[in-house]
Amino acid sequence: MKIEELRAAAERLGTHPQDHGWREFFRLVGHGLGDPAGDLADVLMRCARRRPAHSASHLINLFGISLKSASPGALPLLYSQATPADQAVLLNRLVRERADEIVRTVEARCNSFTGTRRFLVPQVVLGAYFSKNAPDDLCFADFGTGLGIMPRQLNSSRIFAAFNADLRWPGGSPDFQVAPISRTFGVDRSPLPDLQWVRECYGTSAYYDKLFNELTSTLEILEADGNPVDFVEVDLLDTDSLMRFLRDHSIHAGNLSYVLYEMAEDRRRQIVDTIREGLRPPGLLIVTEPHAELSRQGCDVLVYCADRPAPYRLCSVSDGHFTGEVTALEDYEEFTEKYPIPYDLAA
């Protein structure tokens, strides 16, 4: 990866229409990478060499999270500087002082932001698809699960009801349907994140404070009545280990939410192909990815299943935190004709 790719990624991320605590940092990084001989460029290239299979967008995100973790208070301090030149000087100093710690963290971790509402669309899709099509002992895996909240939320009518009304579908508000899952797995590379690391992944803003409070309150509910989940450490880039997991545990259906954007483009196809090959019939895979690798608002949801070689391009969600509008994409009608989504007509 070249420094120009990292700079372009930072500049794209800095154009996101929402500003919830990271946008100004991305702009500062993009500006700072204009000096290829600076400490910022040196440390980011060290990070890129340690994670060659990852995308430039993910590396910029992970670099920011790692700096925030290594130097608490760094982001507000940077934002408080009077001029861009002062910000650039301070950023280079902070990066120079914490360089080794930042590089070690980037090598060990991923962006483990945990969206409390991102289970909503998979719940609807799984309920609709498996209402007629469920194998015995259906096994489901959430790949790149991070803190593992999504697999614990599945089939919780209480959690679904708390958030469902804030996400409007083409037909209104979907009814809650239980997906007949017998066993659920959360899968991610080691080390699995803890709540403190996930907090570092959230931006510095009142908006993200609210989202994090929503996360912790949901975790409290799930401690009492959440879905039991088996957590398994697998690096999704390790094709042999991923295939072995799929076959050893007889996985029928899976989910990838905000995971593929983290990888270089050739590795994304590798992961999807491996999972699809290893899934037992009916082989359902739900993929949710941010628009333009986090540089535009919202995300698309694709559904892979055995009845066609190409994925169903199902829908777009207006906000990646799963509030707002679900908009039908070109395959929505075909999918819902085969697998109807029931709506609450009174909502």
XYZ file of C-alpha atoms in Angstrom:
347
model
C 0.000 0.000 0.000
C 1.264 3.477 -0.867
C 1.013 6.618 1.194
C -1.152 8.153 -1.550
C -3.799 5.466 -0.976
C -3.872 6.185 2.741
C -4.104 9.903 2.160
C -6.955 9.461 -0.334
C -8.825 7.228 2.132
C -8.435 9.772 4.933
C -9.671 12.577 2.684
C -12.711 10.519 1.622
C -13.546 9.708 5.237
C -13.263 13.388 6.026
C -16.121 14.180 3.624
C -18.764 12.092 5.421
C -21.951 14.161 5.793
C -22.339 13.256 9.471
C -19.892 14.577 12.063
C -20.039 12.414 15.150
C -16.502 12.769 16.445
C -14.145 11.339 13.793
C -14.585 13.494 10.688
C -12.272 16.307 11.768
C -9.610 13.769 12.729
C -9.771 12.139 9.293
C -9.407 15.536 7.641
C -6.386 16.268 9.808
C -4.793 12.948 8.872
C -5.406 13.578 5.182
C -3.752 16.981 5.501
C -0.848 15.575 7.510
C -0.120 12.862 4.978
C 0.758 15.592 2.514
C 4.195 15.430 4.167
C 5.499 11.956 3.236
C 8.558 12.445 5.451
C 6.593 13.234 8.636
C 6.064 11.017 11.656
C 2.418 10.505 10.712
C 3.285 9.072 7.300
C 6.062 6.919 8.747
C 3.858 5.331 11.405
C 0.929 4.753 9.044
C 3.208 3.007 6.557
C 4.510 0.831 9.387
C 0.884 -0.044 10.169
C 0.171 -0.831 6.517
C 3.127 -3.207 6.342
C 1.829 -5.058 9.411
C -1.698 -5.392 7.949
C -1.206 -5.808 4.170
C -4.566 -7.570 3.687
C -6.572 -4.659 5.041
C -8.132 -1.725 3.233
C -6.819 1.812 3.449
C -10.118 2.965 4.964
C -9.904 0.429 7.768
C -6.269 1.264 8.478
C -7.092 4.952 8.823
C -9.976 4.115 11.174
C -7.891 1.688 13.192
C -4.986 4.133 13.393
C -7.287 6.765 14.883
C -8.748 4.310 17.391
C -5.260 3.162 18.367
C -4.064 6.728 18.923
C -7.164 7.457 21.004
C -6.478 4.328 23.066
C -2.758 5.035 23.489
C -3.191 8.725 24.305
C -6.484 9.448 26.114
C -7.573 12.994 25.471
C -5.591 13.229 22.229
C -8.582 13.958 20.000
C -10.081 16.828 22.038
C -6.576 18.276 22.414
C -6.036 18.144 18.651
C -9.407 19.738 17.968
C -8.600 22.568 20.396
C -5.572 23.780 18.427
C -5.941 27.215 16.874
C -4.798 26.467 13.329
C -4.355 23.461 10.992
C -0.600 24.011 11.230
C -0.733 23.726 15.036
C -2.848 20.583 14.730
C -0.352 19.023 12.328
C 2.586 19.736 14.658
C 0.751 18.256 17.642
C -0.430 15.200 15.722
C 3.105 14.396 14.587
C 4.362 14.755 18.151
C 1.648 12.525 19.611
C 2.242 9.897 16.943
C 6.010 10.016 17.444
C 5.667 9.589 21.219
C 3.259 6.654 20.938
C 4.459 5.118 17.670
C 5.327 1.615 18.874
C 2.143 1.272 20.927
C 0.013 2.461 17.996
C 1.641 -0.012 15.597
C 1.242 -2.908 18.041
C -2.429 -2.096 18.538
C -3.098 -1.806 14.800
C -1.445 -5.187 14.289
C -3.486 -6.867 17.020
C -6.925 -5.268 16.708
C -9.756 -4.398 14.326
C -12.373 -1.665 14.391
C -14.867 -3.387 16.701
C -17.549 -0.701 16.739
C -20.697 -2.493 17.835
C -23.924 -1.163 16.354
C -26.744 -1.994 18.741
C -29.415 -1.826 16.020
C -27.628 -3.665 13.210
C -29.411 -6.911 14.032
C -32.752 -5.492 12.859
C -32.474 -6.277 9.151
C -30.894 -9.745 9.659
C -33.702 -10.597 12.086
C -36.318 -9.735 9.462
C -34.451 -11.569 6.680
C -33.816 -14.695 8.754
C -37.410 -14.794 9.980
C -38.801 -14.459 6.454
C -36.379 -16.882 4.801
C -36.636 -19.646 7.371
C -40.374 -19.412 7.949
C -40.726 -22.114 5.258
C -37.163 -23.188 4.666
C -35.670 -24.221 7.995
C -33.478 -27.325 8.269
C -33.395 -29.339 11.459
C -30.908 -28.029 14.040
C -30.299 -24.762 12.181
C -26.879 -23.325 13.087
C -26.141 -19.621 12.578
C -22.814 -17.740 12.776
C -22.113 -14.021 12.998
C -18.706 -13.521 11.369
C -16.546 -10.635 12.554
C -18.792 -10.470 15.580
C -16.639 -8.167 17.712
C -18.271 -7.871 21.104
C -20.887 -10.371 19.970
C -24.030 -8.400 20.655
C -25.728 -9.181 17.331
C -26.024 -12.984 17.781
C -27.269 -12.475 21.338
C -29.974 -10.073 20.126
C -31.407 -12.437 17.536
C -34.887 -13.704 18.405
C -35.262 -11.249 21.279
C -38.740 -9.818 20.801
C -38.040 -7.338 23.613
C -34.961 -5.837 21.940
C -36.594 -5.907 18.499
C -39.620 -4.011 19.799
C -37.396 -1.389 21.435
C -35.749 -0.390 18.137
C -37.975 -1.573 15.293
C -40.173 1.529 15.085
C -37.137 3.749 14.356
C -36.436 1.947 11.066
C -39.133 2.247 8.415
C -39.275 -0.392 5.663
C -41.042 -0.095 2.275
C -44.109 -1.769 3.783
C -43.979 0.036 7.104
C -42.921 -1.725 10.291
C -42.109 -5.459 9.983
C -43.666 -7.942 12.362
C -41.291 -9.797 14.642
C -40.689 -13.350 13.387
C -38.618 -15.882 15.268
C -35.866 -17.474 13.193
C -35.806 -21.184 14.159
C -32.124 -21.241 15.153
C -30.933 -24.119 17.316
C -27.363 -22.963 17.923
C -25.671 -19.577 17.480
C -21.979 -18.712 17.104
C -20.027 -15.467 17.301
C -16.838 -15.689 15.244
C -13.866 -13.314 15.168
C -10.097 -13.199 15.242
C -8.213 -13.181 18.517
C -8.164 -11.214 20.746
C -11.911 -10.803 21.040
C -12.656 -7.216 22.118
C -13.848 -6.134 25.527
C -16.170 -3.238 26.289
C -13.261 -0.835 26.855
C -11.861 -1.457 23.362
C -15.307 -1.042 21.826
C -15.615 2.298 23.653
C -12.384 3.446 22.006
C -13.946 2.687 18.614
C -16.759 5.167 19.258
C -16.170 8.782 18.284
C -15.703 11.639 20.725
C -19.102 13.336 20.679
C -22.435 13.525 22.470
C -23.929 11.495 19.616
C -21.558 8.592 20.220
C -21.968 8.903 23.987
C -25.685 8.308 23.464
C -25.014 5.295 21.222
C -22.602 3.813 23.746
C -25.126 4.232 26.544
C -27.649 2.445 24.325
C -25.127 -0.371 23.886
C -24.472 -0.800 27.595
C -28.155 -0.729 28.512
C -28.856 -3.361 25.852
C -26.021 -5.528 27.189
C -27.625 -5.375 30.636
C -30.882 -6.689 29.199
C -29.072 -9.436 27.300
C -27.257 -10.554 30.433
C -30.661 -11.466 31.813
C -32.446 -12.899 28.785
C -30.106 -12.937 25.786
C -29.646 -15.740 23.305
C -26.882 -18.209 24.355
C -23.912 -17.870 21.999
C -20.759 -19.919 21.493
C -17.745 -17.694 20.751
C -15.044 -19.112 18.498
C -11.754 -17.425 17.546
C -11.175 -17.670 13.789
C -9.291 -15.273 11.516
C -11.565 -14.810 8.489
C -8.491 -14.334 6.299
C -7.284 -17.842 7.200
C -9.233 -19.802 4.587
C -8.396 -23.241 5.982
C -9.408 -22.333 9.538
C -12.605 -20.661 8.354
C -13.593 -23.675 6.256
C -12.799 -26.031 9.107
C -15.032 -24.036 11.463
C -17.928 -24.069 8.984
C -17.744 -27.810 8.459
C -16.939 -28.851 12.036
C -19.970 -26.930 13.344
C -22.339 -27.584 10.418
C -23.197 -23.912 9.862
C -26.293 -23.309 7.712
C -26.530 -19.512 7.754
C -24.232 -16.588 8.436
C -23.960 -12.834 8.753
C -21.215 -10.338 7.881
C -21.968 -6.835 9.136
C -19.467 -4.029 8.458
C -16.651 -6.567 8.086
C -15.687 -6.809 4.422
C -14.871 -3.098 4.037
C -11.988 -3.723 6.436
C -10.270 -6.000 3.918
C -8.452 -5.406 0.659
C -10.847 -5.972 -2.238
C -9.408 -9.337 -3.321
C -9.780 -10.688 0.215
C -13.444 -9.727 0.393
C -14.347 -12.122 -2.404
C -12.178 -14.794 -0.799
C -14.115 -14.568 2.472
C -17.547 -14.622 0.821
C -16.601 -17.537 -1.455
C -15.181 -19.552 1.437
C -18.256 -19.051 3.593
C -20.655 -19.858 0.758
C -18.738 -23.007 -0.111
C -18.613 -24.163 3.513
C -22.227 -23.485 4.504
C -24.596 -26.419 4.681
C -27.834 -26.100 2.686
C -29.705 -23.808 2.386
C -26.531 -21.730 2.662
C -27.914 -18.291 3.526
C -25.415 -15.427 3.968
C -26.378 -11.829 4.816
C -23.795 -9.142 4.004
C -24.144 -5.539 5.202
C -21.532 -3.047 4.041
C -21.171 0.732 4.460
C -21.518 2.980 1.450
C -18.146 3.903 -0.069
C -16.215 2.276 2.795
C -17.611 4.615 5.471
C -17.195 7.806 3.451
C -20.940 8.126 2.724
C -23.914 7.738 4.984
C -25.778 4.427 5.152
C -25.214 0.892 3.923
C -26.459 -1.818 1.557
C -27.703 -5.281 2.501
C -27.090 -8.227 0.167
C -28.431 -11.752 0.661
C -26.702 -14.799 -0.786
C -28.609 -18.069 -0.950
C -28.652 -21.258 -2.947
C -31.519 -20.392 -5.295
C -29.345 -18.114 -7.470
C -25.605 -17.576 -8.056
C -25.639 -13.799 -7.622
C -26.718 -12.164 -4.363
C -30.064 -10.493 -3.906
C -29.382 -6.772 -3.663
C -32.073 -6.411 -1.061
C -32.104 -2.939 0.445
C -30.264 0.199 1.428
C -30.422 1.654 4.951
C -30.187 5.429 5.222
C -28.091 5.441 8.401
C -25.451 2.876 9.297
C -26.682 2.907 12.878
C -29.989 1.531 11.557
C -32.372 4.369 12.135
C -34.266 6.120 9.349
C -35.372 4.476 6.127
C -34.960 1.098 4.463
C -35.126 1.572 0.684
C -35.796 -1.347 -1.645
C -32.990 -2.171 -4.070
C -33.451 -3.921 -7.400
C -33.960 -7.449 -6.005
C -36.222 -6.591 -3.074
C -39.452 -7.568 -4.807
C -38.039 -10.855 -6.120
C -36.796 -11.810 -2.665
C -39.971 -10.836 -0.835
C -42.183 -12.646 -3.357
C -40.324 -15.854 -2.472
C -39.870 -15.056 1.219
C -42.643 -12.653 2.304
C -41.976 -10.129 5.051
C -45.110 -9.649 7.204
C -45.830 -6.070 8.234
C -47.662 -4.671 11.199
C -50.489 -2.886 9.418
C -51.440 -1.019 12.590
C -47.997 0.567 13.025
